[in-house]
Coordinates of C-alpha atoms in Angstrom, one line a residue:
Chain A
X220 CA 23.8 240.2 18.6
X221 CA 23.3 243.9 18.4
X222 CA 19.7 244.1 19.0
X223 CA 16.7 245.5 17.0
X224 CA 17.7 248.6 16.1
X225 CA 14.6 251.9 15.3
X226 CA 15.3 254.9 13.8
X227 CA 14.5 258.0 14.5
X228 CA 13.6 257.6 18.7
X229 CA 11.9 260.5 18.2
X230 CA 9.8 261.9 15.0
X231 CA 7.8 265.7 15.4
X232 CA 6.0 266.3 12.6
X233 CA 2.8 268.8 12.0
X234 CA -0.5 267.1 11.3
X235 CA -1.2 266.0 7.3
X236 CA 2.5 265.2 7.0
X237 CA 3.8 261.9 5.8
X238 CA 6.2 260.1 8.1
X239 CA 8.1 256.9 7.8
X240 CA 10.0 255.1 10.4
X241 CA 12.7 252.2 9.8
X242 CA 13.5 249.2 12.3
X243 CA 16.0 246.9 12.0
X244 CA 15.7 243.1 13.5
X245 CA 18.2 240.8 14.7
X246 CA 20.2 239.6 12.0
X247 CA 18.9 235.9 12.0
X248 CA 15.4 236.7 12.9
X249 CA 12.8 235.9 9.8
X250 CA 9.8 237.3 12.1
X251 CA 9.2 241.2 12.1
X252 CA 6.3 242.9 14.1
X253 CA 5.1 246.3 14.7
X254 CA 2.9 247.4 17.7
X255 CA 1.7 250.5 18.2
X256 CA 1.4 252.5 22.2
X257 CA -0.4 254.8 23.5
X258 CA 0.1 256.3 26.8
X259 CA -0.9 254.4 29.3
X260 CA -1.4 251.3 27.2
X261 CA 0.2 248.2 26.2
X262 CA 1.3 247.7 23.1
X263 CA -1.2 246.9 20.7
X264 CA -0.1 244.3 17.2
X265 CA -0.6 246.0 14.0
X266 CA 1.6 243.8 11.7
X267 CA 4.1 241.1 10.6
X268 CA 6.4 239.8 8.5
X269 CA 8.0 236.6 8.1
X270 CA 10.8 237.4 5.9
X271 CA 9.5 239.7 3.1
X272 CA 5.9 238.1 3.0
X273 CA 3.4 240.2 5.2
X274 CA 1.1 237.8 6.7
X275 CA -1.2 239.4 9.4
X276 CA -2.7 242.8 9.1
X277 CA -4.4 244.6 12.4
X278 CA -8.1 246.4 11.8
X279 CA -5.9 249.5 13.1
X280 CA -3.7 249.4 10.4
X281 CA -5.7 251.8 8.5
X282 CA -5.1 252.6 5.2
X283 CA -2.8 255.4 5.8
X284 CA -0.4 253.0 7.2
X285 CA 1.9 251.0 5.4
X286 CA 4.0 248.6 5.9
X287 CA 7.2 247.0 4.0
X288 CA 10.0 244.6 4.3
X289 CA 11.4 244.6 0.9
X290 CA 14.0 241.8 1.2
X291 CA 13.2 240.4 4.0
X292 CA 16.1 242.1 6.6
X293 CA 15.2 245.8 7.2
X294 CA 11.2 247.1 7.3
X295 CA 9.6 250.1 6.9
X296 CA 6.4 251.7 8.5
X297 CA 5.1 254.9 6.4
X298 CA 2.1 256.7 7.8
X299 CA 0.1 259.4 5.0
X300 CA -1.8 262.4 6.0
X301 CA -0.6 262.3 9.5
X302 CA -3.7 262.8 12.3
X303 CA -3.6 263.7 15.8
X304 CA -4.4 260.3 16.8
X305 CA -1.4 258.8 15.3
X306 CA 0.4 260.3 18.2
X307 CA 2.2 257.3 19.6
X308 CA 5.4 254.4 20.6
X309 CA 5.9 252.5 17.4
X310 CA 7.8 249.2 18.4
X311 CA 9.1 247.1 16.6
X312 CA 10.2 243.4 17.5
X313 CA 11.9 240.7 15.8
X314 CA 11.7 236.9 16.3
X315 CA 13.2 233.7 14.9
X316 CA 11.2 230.6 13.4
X317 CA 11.9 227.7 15.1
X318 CA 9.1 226.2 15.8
X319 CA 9.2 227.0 19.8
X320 CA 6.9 228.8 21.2
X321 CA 8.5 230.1 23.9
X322 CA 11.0 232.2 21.5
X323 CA 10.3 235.5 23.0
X324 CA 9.9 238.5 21.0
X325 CA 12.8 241.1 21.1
X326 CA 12.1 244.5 20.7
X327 CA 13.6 247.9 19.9
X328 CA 13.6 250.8 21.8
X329 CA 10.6 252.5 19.7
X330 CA 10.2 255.4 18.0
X331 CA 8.1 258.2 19.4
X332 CA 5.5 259.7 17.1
X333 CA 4.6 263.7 18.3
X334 CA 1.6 265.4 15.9
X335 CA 2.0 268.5 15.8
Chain B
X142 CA -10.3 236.4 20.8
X143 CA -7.7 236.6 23.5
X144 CA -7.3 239.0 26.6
X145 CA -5.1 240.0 29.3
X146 CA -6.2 241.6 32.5
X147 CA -4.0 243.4 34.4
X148 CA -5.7 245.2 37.7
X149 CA -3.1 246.6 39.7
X150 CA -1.9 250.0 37.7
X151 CA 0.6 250.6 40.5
X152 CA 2.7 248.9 43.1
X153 CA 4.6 250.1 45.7
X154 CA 7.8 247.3 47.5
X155 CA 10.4 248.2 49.6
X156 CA 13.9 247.2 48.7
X157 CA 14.9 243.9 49.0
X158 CA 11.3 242.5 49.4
X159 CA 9.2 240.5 47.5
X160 CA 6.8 242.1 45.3
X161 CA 3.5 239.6 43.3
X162 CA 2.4 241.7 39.9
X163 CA -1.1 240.0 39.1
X164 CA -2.4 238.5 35.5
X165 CA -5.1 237.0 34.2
X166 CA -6.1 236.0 30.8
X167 CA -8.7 234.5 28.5
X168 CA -8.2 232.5 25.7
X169 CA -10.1 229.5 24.4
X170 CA -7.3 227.6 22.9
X171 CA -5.8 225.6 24.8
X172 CA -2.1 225.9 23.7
X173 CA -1.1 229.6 24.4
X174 CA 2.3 231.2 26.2
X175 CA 2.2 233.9 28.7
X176 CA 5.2 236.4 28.5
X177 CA 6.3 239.3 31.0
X178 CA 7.9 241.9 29.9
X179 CA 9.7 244.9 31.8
X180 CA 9.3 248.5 29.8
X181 CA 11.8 251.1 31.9
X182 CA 10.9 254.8 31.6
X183 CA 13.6 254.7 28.4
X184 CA 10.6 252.5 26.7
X185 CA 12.2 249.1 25.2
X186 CA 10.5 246.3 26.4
X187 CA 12.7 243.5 28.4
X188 CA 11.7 240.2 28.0
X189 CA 11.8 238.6 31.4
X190 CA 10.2 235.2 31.6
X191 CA 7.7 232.8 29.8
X192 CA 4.9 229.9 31.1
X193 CA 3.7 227.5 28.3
X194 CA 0.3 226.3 28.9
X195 CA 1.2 222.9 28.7
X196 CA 4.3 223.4 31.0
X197 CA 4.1 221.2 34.1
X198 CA 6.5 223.7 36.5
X199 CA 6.5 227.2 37.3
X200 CA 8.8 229.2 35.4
X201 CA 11.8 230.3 37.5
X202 CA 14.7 233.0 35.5
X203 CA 16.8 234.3 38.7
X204 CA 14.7 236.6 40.7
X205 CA 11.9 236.5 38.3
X206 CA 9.0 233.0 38.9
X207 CA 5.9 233.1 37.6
X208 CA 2.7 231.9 39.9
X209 CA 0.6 230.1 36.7
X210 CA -2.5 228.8 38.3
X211 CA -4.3 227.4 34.6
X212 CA -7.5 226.9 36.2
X213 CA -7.6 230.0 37.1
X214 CA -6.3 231.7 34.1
X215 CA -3.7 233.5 35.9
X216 CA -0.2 234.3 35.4
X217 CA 1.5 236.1 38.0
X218 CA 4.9 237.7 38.2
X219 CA 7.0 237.5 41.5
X220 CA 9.9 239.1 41.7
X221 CA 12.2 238.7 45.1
X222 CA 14.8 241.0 46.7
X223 CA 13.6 244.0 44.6
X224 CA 15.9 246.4 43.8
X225 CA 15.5 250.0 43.1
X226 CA 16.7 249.2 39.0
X227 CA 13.7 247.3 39.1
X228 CA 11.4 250.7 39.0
X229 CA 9.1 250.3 36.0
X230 CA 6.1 249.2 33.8
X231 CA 5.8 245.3 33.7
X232 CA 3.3 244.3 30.9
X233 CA 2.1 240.6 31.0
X234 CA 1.8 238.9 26.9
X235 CA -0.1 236.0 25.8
X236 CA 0.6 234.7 22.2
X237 CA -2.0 232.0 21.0
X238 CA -0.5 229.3 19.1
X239 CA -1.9 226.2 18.0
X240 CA 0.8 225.1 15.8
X241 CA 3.4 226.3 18.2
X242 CA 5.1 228.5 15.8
X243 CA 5.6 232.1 16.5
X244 CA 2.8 235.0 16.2
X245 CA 1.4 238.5 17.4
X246 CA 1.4 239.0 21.3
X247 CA -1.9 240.5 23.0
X248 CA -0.7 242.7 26.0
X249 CA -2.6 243.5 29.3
X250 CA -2.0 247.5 30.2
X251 CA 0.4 247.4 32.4
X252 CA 1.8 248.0 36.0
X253 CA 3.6 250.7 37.2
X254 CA 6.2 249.6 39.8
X255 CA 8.1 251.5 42.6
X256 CA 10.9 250.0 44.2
X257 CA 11.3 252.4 47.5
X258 CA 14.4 252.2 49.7

């Protein structure tokens, strides 16, 4: 079990730029999330996957963002036309499908978003 | 829609005491989970311990119990014998889930803890 893996930790990047982070889950976990923090703040949900399907969308998932998980293992998170406000911790967490509720949510270490 | 509270944005414990990290919540469903989590200042977030609202006992995981008092809608997170590795944000969860299958987490903002020595 190595963990949900995020790349880059850190991402600077001048404002109208497009950026795109990567996170790996836990090899046997069908159930991918992304959240995004601000300082200060928990994290907030802005999407998930359950294999490659993307079922649940957040209102802050504007569409700038976007979000894939094109066979089901790896996803991707691309932001357009970076914006100030975009400044953030993107986590990423994976989880497996068992029916359990109390299957906690791992997470990765983040990557951290700087708008130039 | 579903809400944590958290009201203490920092807490101070010497080491080797106990330290209580408050949480409430709101939700009208009535099967829901309540999750801690610890975020060090490296920023991954540590699970640490979940309640089920349908769970008869306290959850205990080592030095880690959680005070869940459903009519109050709260959730709070001991911790005993605090040690200085135990310095960081703790962010109470709550995941709805009716069907009892896995989904998005709603998280309070946090408390910022200090073990002192």
């Amino acid at each position: 079990d190595t963990g949900v893996s995020q790349d880059p930790r850190h991402k600077i990047t001048k404002r109208g730029q497009n950026v795109t982070f990567r996170c790996d889950p836990i090899s046997e976990h069908n159930r991918l999330y992304w959240y995004r923090q601000t300082l200060g703040q928990g994290p907030e949900f802005l999407t998930y996957f359950q294999n490659e399907a993307q079922l649940e969308k957040s209102r802050l998932l504007s569409d700038r963002f976007s979000a894939e998980r094109p066979k089901g293992s790896f996803s991707t998170l691309e932001i357009q036309r970076t914006e100030q406000g975009d400044s953030a911790m993107y986590l990423c967490a994976s989880s497996d499908l068992t029916g359990m509720s109390n299957q906690p949510q791992h997470f990765g270490d983040g990557t951290r978003l700087s708008i130039l | 829609a579903q809400k944590i509270t958290q009201t203490q944005p920092g807490m101070f414990v010497q080491e080797k005491e106990a330290v209580t990290l408050d949480c409430t919540y709101d939700t009208s469903d009535p099967s829901y989970g309540l999750f801690w989590y610890k975020q060090p200042s490296s920023g991954e977030m540590i699970f640490l311990i979940y309640q089920g609202s349908y769970d008869q006992q306290n959850a205990t995981e080592g030095r880690y119990s959680l005070n869940f008092q459903k009519a109050r809608k709260s959730a709070n997170l001991v911790i005993s014998a605090s040690q200085l590795g135990d310095s960081a944000m703790y962010f109470c969860a709550m995941r709805v889930s009716a069907t009892g299958t896995a989904s998005k987490l709603t998280f309070g903002t946090g408390t910022r803890l200090q073990v002192t020595l």
